[in-house]
PDB file of C-alpha atoms in Angstrom:
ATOM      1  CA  UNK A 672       0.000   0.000   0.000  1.00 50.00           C
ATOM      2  CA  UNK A 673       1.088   3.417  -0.668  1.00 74.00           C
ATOM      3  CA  UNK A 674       0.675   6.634   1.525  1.00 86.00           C
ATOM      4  CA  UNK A 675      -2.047   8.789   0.108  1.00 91.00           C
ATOM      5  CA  UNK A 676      -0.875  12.637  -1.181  1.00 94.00           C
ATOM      6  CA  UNK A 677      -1.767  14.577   1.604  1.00 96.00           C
ATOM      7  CA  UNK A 678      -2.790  17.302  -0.453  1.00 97.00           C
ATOM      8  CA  UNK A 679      -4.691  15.674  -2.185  1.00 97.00           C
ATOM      9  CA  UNK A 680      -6.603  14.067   0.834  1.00 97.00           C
ATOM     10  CA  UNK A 681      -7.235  17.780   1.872  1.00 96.00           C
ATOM     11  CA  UNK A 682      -8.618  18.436  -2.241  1.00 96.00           C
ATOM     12  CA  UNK A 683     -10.893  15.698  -1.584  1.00 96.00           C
ATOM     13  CA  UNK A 684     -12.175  16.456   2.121  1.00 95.00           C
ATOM     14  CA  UNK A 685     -12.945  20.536   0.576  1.00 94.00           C
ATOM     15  CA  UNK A 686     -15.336  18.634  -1.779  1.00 95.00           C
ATOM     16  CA  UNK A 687     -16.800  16.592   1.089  1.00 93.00           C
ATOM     17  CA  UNK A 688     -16.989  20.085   3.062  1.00 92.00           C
ATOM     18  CA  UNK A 689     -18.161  22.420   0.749  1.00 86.00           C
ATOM     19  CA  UNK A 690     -20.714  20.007  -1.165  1.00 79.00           C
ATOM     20  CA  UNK A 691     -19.096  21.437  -4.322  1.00 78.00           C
ATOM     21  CA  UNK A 692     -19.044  19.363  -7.399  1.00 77.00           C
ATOM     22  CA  UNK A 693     -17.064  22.038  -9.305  1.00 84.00           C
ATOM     23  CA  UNK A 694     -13.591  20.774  -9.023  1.00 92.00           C
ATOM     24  CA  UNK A 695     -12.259  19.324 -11.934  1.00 95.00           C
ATOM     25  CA  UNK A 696      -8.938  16.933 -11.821  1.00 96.00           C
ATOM     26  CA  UNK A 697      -7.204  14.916 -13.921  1.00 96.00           C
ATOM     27  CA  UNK A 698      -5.375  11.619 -12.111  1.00 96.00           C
ATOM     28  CA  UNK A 699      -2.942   9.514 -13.140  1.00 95.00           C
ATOM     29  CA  UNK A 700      -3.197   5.372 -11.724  1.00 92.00           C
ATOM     30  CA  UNK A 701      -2.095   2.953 -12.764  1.00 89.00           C
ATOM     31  CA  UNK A 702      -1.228   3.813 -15.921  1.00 88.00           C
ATOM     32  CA  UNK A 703      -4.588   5.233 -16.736  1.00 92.00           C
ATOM     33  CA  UNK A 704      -5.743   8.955 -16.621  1.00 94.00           C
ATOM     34  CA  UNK A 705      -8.889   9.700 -15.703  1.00 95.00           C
ATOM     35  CA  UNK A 706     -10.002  13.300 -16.193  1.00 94.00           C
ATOM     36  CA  UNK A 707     -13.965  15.339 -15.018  1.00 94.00           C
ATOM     37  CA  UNK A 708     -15.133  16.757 -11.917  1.00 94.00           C
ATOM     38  CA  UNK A 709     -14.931  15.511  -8.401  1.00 96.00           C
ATOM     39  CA  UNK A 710     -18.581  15.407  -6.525  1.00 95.00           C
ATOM     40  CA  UNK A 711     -19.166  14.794  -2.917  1.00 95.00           C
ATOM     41  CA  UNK A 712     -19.557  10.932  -1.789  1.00 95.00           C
ATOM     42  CA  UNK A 713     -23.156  11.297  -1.402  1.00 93.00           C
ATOM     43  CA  UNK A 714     -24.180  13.984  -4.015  1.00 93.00           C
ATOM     44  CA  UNK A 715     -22.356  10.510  -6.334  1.00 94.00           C
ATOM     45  CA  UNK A 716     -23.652   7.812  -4.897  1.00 95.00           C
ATOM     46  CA  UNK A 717     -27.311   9.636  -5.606  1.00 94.00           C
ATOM     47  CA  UNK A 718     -26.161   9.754  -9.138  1.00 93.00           C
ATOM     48  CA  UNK A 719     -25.314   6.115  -9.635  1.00 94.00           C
ATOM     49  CA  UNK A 720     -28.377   5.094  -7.963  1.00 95.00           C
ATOM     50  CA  UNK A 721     -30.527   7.293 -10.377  1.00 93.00           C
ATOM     51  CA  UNK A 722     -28.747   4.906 -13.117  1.00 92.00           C
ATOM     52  CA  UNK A 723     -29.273   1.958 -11.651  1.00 94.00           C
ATOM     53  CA  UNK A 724     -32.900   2.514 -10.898  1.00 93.00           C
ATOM     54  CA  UNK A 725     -33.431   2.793 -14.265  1.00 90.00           C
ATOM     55  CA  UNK A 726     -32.063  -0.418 -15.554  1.00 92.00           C
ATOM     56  CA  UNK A 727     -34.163  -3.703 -15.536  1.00 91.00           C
ATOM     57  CA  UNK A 728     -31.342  -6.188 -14.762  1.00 94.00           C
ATOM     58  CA  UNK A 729     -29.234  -3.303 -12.564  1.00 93.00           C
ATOM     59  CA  UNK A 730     -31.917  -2.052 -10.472  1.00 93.00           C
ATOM     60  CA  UNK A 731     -32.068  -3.888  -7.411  1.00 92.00           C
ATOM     61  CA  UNK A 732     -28.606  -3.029  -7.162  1.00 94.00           C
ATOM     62  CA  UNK A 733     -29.568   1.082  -6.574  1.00 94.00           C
ATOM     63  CA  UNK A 734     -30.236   0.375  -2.976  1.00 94.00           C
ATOM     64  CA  UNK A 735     -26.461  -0.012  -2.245  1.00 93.00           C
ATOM     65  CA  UNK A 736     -25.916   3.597  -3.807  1.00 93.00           C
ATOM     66  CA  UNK A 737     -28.874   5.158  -2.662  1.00 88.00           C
ATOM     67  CA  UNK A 738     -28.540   4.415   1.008  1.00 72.00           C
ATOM     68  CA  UNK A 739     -26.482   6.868   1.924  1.00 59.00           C
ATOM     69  CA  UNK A 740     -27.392   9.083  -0.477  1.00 45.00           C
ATOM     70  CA  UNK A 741     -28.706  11.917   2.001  1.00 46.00           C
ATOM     71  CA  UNK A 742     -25.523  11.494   4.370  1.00 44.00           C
ATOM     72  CA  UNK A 743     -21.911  14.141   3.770  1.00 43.00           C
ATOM     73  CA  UNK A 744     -20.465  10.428   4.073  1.00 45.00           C
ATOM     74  CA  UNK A 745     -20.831   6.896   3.675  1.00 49.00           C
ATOM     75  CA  UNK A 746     -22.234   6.388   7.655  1.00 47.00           C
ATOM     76  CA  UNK A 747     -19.597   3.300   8.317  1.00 51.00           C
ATOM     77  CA  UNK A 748     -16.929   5.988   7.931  1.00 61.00           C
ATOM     78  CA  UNK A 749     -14.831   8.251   9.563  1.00 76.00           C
ATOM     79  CA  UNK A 750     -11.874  10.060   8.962  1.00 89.00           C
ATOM     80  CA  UNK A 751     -10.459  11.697   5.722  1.00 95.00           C
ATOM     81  CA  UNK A 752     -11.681  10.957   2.468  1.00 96.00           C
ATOM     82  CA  UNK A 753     -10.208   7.701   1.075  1.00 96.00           C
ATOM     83  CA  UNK A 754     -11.639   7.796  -2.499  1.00 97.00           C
ATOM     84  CA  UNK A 755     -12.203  10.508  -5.358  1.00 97.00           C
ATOM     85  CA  UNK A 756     -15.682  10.509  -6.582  1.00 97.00           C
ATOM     86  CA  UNK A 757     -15.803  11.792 -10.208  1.00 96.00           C
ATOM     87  CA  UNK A 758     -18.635  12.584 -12.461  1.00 91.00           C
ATOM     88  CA  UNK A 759     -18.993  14.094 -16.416  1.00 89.00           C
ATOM     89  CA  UNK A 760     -14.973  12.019 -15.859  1.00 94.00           C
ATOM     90  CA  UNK A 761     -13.456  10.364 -18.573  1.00 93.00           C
ATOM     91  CA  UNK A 762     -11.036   7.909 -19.587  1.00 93.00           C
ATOM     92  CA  UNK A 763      -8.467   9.220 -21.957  1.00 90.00           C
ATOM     93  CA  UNK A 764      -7.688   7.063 -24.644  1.00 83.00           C
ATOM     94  CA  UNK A 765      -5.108   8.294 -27.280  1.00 77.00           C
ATOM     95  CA  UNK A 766      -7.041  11.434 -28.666  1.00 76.00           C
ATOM     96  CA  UNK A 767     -10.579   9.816 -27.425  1.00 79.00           C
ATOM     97  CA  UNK A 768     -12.222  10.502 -24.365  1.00 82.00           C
ATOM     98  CA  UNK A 769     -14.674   7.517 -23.105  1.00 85.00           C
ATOM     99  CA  UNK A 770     -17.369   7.343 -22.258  1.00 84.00           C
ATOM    100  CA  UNK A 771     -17.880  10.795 -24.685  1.00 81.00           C
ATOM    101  CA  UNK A 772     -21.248  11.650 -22.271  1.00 81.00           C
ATOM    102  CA  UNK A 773     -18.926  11.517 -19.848  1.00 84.00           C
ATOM    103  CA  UNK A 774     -18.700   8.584 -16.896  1.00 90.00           C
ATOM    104  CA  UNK A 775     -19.272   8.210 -12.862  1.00 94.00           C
ATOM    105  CA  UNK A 776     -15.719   6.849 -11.326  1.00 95.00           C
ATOM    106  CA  UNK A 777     -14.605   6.232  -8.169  1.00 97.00           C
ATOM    107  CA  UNK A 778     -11.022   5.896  -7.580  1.00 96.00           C
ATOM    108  CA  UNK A 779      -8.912   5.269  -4.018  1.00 96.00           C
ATOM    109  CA  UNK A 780      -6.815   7.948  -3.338  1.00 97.00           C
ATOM    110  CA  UNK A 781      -3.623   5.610  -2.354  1.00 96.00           C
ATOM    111  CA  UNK A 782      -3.531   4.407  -6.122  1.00 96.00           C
ATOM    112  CA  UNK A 783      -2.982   8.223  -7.490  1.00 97.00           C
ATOM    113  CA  UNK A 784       0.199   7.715  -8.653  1.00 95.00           C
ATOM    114  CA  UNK A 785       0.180  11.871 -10.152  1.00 96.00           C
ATOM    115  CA  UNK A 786      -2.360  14.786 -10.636  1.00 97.00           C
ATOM    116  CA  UNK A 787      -3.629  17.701 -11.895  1.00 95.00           C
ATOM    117  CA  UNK A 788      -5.966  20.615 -11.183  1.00 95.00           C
ATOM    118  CA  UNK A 789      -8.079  21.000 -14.258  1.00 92.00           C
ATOM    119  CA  UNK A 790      -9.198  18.455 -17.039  1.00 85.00           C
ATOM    120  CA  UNK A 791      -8.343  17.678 -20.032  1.00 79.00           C
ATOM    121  CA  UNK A 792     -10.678  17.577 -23.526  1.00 68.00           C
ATOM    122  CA  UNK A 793      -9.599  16.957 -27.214  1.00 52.00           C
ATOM    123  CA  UNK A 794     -11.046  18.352 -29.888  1.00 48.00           C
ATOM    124  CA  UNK A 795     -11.384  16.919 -33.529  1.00 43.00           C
ATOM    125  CA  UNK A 796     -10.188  20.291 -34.839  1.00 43.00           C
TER     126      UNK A 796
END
C-alpha cells in the first residue's frame, strides 16, 4: 500500500466540506488517466443510484448507492476521504475521451500515482 498525497486528501475532504461538485482533476493510476469533476460521496452515490434505478437487470442493485445518499459520508466511515468521486470524468484514450457523455468513477486515493488541477478535452479540430 502506498501513503495517500496529503494534499490531495485535503482536495478531496474541501469537496466533502463544501458540497461542491465544481472541481475538476485529472489523475494519473495505474497507468490510466482519468479526467472530469470531483462530486461529494453522497451527491455521487445519488447519481449512480438514479442509473441503476433505471435499468431492468441493474436495479435492485440502486439500494447499495442510494442508502447513503442523504448522508456528507458513507455512515460506516470516519476520517479523511479515502476515495475521489468523479462525475462528467473520462477515460483518456489516445485522442478519445470515453465514455464521450462523460462517466461516474470512483477511484482510491492511495492508487494516485500523479495529478492535476483542471481536465483535459480533445477536440477533432
Amino acid at each position: 500500500m502506498s501513503k495517500p498525497d496529503d494534499l490531495l486528501v485535503d482536495v478531496a475532504a474541501r469537496v466533502e466540506s463544501e458540497q461542491s461538485n465544481q472541481m475538476s482533476l485529472t489523475v494519473i493510476l495505474q497507468g490510466a488517466v482519468i479526467t472530469g469533476r470531483l462530486a461529494p460521496e453522497a451527491v455521487w452515490r445519488q447519481r449512480v443510484a438514479e442509473v441503476l434505478e433505471g435499468s431492468d437487470r441493474l436495479g435492485p442493485f440502486s439500494a447499495l448507492f442510494a442508502s447513503a445518499g442523504t448522508a456528507t459520508r458513507s455512515p460506516n466511515r470516519s476520517g479523511p476521504p479515502t476515495h475521489l468521486h468523479f462525475h462528467v470524468a473520462r477515460i483518456l484514450q489516445g485522442s478519445l475521451g470515453i465514455p464521450e457523455t462523460g462517466g461516474m468513477y470512483r477511484v482510491a486515493i492511495k492508487d494516485v500515482g500523479a495529478w492535476t488541477v483542471g481536465d483535459f478535452s480533445y477536440s477533432d479540430r
